[in-house]
Short mmCIF file of C-alpha atoms in Angstrom, two decimals:
data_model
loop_
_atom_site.label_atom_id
_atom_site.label_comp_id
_atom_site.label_asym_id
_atom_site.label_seq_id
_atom_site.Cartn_x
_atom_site.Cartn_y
_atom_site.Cartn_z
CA UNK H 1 2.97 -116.95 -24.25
CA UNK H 2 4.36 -115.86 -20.83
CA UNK H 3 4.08 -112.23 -20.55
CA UNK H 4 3.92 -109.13 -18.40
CA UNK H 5 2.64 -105.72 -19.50
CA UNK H 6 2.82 -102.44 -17.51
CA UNK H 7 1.31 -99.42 -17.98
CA UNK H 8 0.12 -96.75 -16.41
CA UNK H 9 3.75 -94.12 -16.91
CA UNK H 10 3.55 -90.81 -17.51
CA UNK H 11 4.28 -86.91 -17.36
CA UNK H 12 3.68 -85.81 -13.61
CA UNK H 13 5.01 -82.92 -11.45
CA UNK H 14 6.72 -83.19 -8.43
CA UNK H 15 4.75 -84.27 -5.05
CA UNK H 16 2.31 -85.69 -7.26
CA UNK H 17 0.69 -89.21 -7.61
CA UNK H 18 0.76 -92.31 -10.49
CA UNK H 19 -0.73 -95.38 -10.34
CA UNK H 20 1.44 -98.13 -12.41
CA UNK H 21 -0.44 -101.43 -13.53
CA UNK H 22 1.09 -104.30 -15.02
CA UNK H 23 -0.92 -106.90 -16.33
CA UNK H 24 0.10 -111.05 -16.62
CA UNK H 25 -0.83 -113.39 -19.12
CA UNK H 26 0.47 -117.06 -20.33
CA UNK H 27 1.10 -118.68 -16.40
CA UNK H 28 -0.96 -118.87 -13.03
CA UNK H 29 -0.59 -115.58 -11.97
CA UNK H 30 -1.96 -116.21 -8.26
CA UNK H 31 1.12 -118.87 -8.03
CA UNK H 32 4.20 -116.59 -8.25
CA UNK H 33 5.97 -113.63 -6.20
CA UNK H 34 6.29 -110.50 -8.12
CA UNK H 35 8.21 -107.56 -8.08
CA UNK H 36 9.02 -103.72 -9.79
CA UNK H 37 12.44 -102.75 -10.63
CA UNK H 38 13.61 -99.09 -12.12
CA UNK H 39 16.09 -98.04 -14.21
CA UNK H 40 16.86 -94.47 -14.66
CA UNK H 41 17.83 -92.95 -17.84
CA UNK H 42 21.34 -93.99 -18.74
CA UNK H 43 21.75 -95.58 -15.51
CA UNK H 44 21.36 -99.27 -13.90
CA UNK H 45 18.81 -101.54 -12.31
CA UNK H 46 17.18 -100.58 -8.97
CA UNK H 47 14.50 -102.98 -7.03
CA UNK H 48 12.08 -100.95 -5.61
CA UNK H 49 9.33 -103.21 -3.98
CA UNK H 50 8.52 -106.57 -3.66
CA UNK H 51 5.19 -109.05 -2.99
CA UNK H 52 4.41 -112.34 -1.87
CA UNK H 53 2.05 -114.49 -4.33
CA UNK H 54 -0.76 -113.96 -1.65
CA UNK H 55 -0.23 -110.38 -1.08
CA UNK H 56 0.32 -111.16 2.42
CA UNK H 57 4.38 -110.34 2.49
CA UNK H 58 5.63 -106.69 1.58
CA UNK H 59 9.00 -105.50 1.00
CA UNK H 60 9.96 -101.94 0.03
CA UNK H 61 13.47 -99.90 -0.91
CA UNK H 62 14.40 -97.39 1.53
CA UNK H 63 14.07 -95.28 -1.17
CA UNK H 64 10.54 -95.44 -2.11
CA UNK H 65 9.24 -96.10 1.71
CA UNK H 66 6.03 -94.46 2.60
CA UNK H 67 5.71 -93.29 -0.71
CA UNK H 68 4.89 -96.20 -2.70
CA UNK H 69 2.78 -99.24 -2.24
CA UNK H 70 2.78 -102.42 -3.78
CA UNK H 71 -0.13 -104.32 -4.29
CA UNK H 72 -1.93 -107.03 -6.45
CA UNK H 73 -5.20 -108.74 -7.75
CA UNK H 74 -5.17 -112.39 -8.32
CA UNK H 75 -8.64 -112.76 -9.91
CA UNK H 76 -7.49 -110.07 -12.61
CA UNK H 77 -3.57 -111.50 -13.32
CA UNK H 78 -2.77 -107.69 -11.96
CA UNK H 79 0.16 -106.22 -10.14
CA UNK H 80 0.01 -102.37 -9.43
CA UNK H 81 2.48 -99.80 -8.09
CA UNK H 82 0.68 -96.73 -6.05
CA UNK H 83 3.48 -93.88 -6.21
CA UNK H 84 2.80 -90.72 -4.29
CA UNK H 85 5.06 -87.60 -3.23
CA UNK H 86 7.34 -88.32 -6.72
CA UNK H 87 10.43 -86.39 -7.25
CA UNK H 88 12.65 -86.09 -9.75
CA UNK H 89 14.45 -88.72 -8.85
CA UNK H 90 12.07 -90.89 -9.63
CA UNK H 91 12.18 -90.25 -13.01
CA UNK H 92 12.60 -93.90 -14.44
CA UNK H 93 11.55 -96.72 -16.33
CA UNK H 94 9.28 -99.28 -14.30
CA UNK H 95 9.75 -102.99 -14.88
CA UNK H 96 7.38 -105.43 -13.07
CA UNK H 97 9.07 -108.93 -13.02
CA UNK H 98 8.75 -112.29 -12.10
CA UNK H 99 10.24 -114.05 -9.07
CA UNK H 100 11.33 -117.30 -10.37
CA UNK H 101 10.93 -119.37 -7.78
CA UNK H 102 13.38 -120.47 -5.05
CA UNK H 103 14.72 -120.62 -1.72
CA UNK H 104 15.29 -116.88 -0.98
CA UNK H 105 13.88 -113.95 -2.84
CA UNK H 106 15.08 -115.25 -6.11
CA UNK H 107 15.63 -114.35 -9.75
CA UNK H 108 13.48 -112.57 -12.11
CA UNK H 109 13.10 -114.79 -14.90
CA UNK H 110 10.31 -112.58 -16.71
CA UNK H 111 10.18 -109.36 -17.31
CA UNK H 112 7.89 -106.88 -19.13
CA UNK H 113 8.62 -104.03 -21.50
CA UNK H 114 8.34 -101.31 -18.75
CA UNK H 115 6.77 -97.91 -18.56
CA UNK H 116 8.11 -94.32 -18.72
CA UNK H 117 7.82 -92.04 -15.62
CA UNK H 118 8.77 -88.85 -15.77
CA UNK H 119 8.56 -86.44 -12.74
CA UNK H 120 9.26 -82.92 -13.98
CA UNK H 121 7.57 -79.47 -13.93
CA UNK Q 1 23.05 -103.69 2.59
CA UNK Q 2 24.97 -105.93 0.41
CA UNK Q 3 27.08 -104.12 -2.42
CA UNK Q 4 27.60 -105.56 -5.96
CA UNK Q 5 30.78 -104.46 -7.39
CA UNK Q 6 31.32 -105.75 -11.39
CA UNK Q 7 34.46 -105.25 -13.66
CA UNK Q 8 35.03 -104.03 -15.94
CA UNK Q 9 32.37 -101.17 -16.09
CA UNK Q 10 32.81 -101.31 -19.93
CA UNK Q 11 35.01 -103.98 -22.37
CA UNK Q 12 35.19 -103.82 -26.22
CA UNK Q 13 36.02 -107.30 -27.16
CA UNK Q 14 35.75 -109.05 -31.10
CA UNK Q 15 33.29 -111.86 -32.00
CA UNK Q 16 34.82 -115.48 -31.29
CA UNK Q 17 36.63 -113.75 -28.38
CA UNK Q 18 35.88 -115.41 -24.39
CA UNK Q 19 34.95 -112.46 -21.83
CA UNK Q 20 34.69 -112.90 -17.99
CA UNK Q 21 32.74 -110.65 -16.25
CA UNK Q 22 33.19 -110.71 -12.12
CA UNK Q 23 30.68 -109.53 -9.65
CA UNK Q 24 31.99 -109.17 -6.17
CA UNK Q 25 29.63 -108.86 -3.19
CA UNK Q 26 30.66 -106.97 0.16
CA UNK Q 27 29.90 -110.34 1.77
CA UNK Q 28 28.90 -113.46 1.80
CA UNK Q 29 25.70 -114.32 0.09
CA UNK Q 30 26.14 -117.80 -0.84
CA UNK Q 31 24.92 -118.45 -4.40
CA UNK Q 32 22.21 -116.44 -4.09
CA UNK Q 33 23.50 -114.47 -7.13
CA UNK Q 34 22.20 -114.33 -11.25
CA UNK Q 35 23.16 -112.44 -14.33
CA UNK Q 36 21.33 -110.46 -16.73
CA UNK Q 37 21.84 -108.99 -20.32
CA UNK Q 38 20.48 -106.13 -21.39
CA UNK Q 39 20.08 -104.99 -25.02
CA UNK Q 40 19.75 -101.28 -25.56
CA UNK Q 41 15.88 -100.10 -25.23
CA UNK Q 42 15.02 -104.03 -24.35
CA UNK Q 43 14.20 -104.81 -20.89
CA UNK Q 44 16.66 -107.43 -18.56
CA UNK Q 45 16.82 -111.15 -19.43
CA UNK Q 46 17.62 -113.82 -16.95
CA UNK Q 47 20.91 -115.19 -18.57
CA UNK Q 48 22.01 -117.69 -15.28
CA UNK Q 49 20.29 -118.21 -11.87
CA UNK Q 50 21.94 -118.88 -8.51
CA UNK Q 51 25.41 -118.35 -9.91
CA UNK Q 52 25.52 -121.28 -12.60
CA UNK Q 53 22.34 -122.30 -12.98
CA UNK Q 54 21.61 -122.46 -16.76
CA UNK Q 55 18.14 -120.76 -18.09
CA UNK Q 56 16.52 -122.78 -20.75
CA UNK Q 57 16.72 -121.25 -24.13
CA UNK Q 58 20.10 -119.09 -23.06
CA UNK Q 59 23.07 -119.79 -25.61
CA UNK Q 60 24.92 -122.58 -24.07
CA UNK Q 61 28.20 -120.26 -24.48
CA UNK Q 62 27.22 -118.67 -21.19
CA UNK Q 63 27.84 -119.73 -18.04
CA UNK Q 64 28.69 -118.62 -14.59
CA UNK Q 65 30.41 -119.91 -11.46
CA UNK Q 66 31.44 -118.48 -7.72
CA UNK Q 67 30.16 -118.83 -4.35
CA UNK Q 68 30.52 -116.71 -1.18
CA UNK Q 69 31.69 -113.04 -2.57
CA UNK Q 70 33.33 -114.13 -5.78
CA UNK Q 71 31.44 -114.54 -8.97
CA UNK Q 72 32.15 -114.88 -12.66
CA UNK Q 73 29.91 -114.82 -15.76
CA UNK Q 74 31.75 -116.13 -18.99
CA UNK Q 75 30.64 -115.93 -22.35
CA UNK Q 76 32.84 -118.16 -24.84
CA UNK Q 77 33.31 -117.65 -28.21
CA UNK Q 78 31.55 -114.01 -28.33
CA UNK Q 79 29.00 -113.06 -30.79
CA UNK Q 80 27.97 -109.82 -32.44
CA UNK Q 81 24.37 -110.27 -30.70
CA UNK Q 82 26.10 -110.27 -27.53
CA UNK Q 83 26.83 -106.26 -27.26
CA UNK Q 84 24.61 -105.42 -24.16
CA UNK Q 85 24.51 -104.91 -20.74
CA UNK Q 86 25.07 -107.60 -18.23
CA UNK Q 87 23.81 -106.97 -14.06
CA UNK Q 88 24.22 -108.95 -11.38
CA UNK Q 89 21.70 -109.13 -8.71
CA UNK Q 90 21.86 -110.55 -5.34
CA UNK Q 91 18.46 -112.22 -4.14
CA UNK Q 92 20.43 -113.33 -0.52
CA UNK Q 93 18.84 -110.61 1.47
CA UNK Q 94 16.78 -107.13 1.70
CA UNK Q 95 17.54 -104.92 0.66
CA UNK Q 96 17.68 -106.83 -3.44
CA UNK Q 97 20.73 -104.99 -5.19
CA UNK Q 98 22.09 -105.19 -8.57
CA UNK Q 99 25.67 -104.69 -9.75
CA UNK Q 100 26.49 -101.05 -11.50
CA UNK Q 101 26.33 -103.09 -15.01
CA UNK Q 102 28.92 -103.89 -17.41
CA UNK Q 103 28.83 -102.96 -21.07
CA UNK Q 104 30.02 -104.89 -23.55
CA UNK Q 105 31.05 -103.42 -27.30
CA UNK Q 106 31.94 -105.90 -29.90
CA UNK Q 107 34.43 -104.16 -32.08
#
């Protein structure tokens, strides 16, 4: 079965640090593009970073710029999300989800259950 | 960066009923646009790709169309299951961007 799994969400006060993992099963990980996405409570979708099936190609939202970093781990089917200096407004839940393949940055056509992060003091 | 603008922000509709849900983008990206429902405390699923493309395993009574700035997700013949979200999302360029969502009650 195709399937993503994060982890890694928590309680954490402001200007502090998480480190989100998601981990892929059921398809050659090393072979697709991958990407977090955040939804606030009671709110909609936001893409927050995106990553090349190499590793070699980075994107970021403004929002999250020099705060976060994106990065993978072929050999262990593992995407992570480094997120330092969190504020409140952080306060979401992470998705990490597939790039389905395409001619531009593409759809997500898996996603995993996501994980709770909650910046508060 | 390219804005996603859905209506309506929130329909209540009965089962067998057709809904059309429109996405307009603040400018052109092609048909570089999918759709996404959302059940509540269930994460996004890809419901069409690159404006009509179907997904396999998505009900056949979805479907979308529109190129340019103009786009339109239609779901014929509602069902109760279908009470969810639904996002667009523009892949066209950086930064990504989803529509605000639309919510859909069935009565």
């Amino acid at each position: 079965e195709v399937q993503l799994v994060e982890s890694g969400g928590g309680l954490v006060q402001p200007g502090g640090s998480l480190r989100l993992s998601c981990a892929a099963s059921g398809f050659t990980f090393s072979s697709y593009e991958m990407n977090w996405v955040r939804q606030a409570p009671g709110k909609g979708l936001e893409w927050v970073s995106y990553i090349s099936s190499s590793g070699s190609t980075i994107y970021y939202a403004d929002s999250v710029k020099g705060r976060f970093t994106i990065s993978r781990d072929n050999a262990k089917n593992s995407l992570y999300l480094q997120m330092n200096s969190l504020r409140a407004e952080d306060t979401a839940v992470y998705y990490c989800a597939r790039a389905s393949g395409g001619y531009d940055l593409t759809a997500f056509d898996i996603w995993g259950q996501g994980t709770m992060v909650t910046v508060s003091s | 960066e390219i804005v996603l603008t859905q209506s309506p922000d929130f329909q209540s509709v009965t089962p067998k009923e057709k809904v059309t849900i429109t996405c307009r983008a603040s400018q052109s990206i092609g048909s570089s646009l999918h759709w996404y429902q959302q059940k509540p405390d269930q994460s996004p699923k890809l419901l069409i790709k690159y404006a009509s493309q179907s997904i396999s395993g998505v009900p056949s009574r979805f479907s979308g169309s529109g190129s340019g700035t103009d786009f339109t997700l239609t779901i014929n013949s509602l069902e109760a299951e279908d009470a969810a979200a639904y996002y667009c999302h523009q892949s066209s360029s950086l930064p990504i961007t989803f529509g605000q969502g639309t919510r859909l009650e069935i009565k």
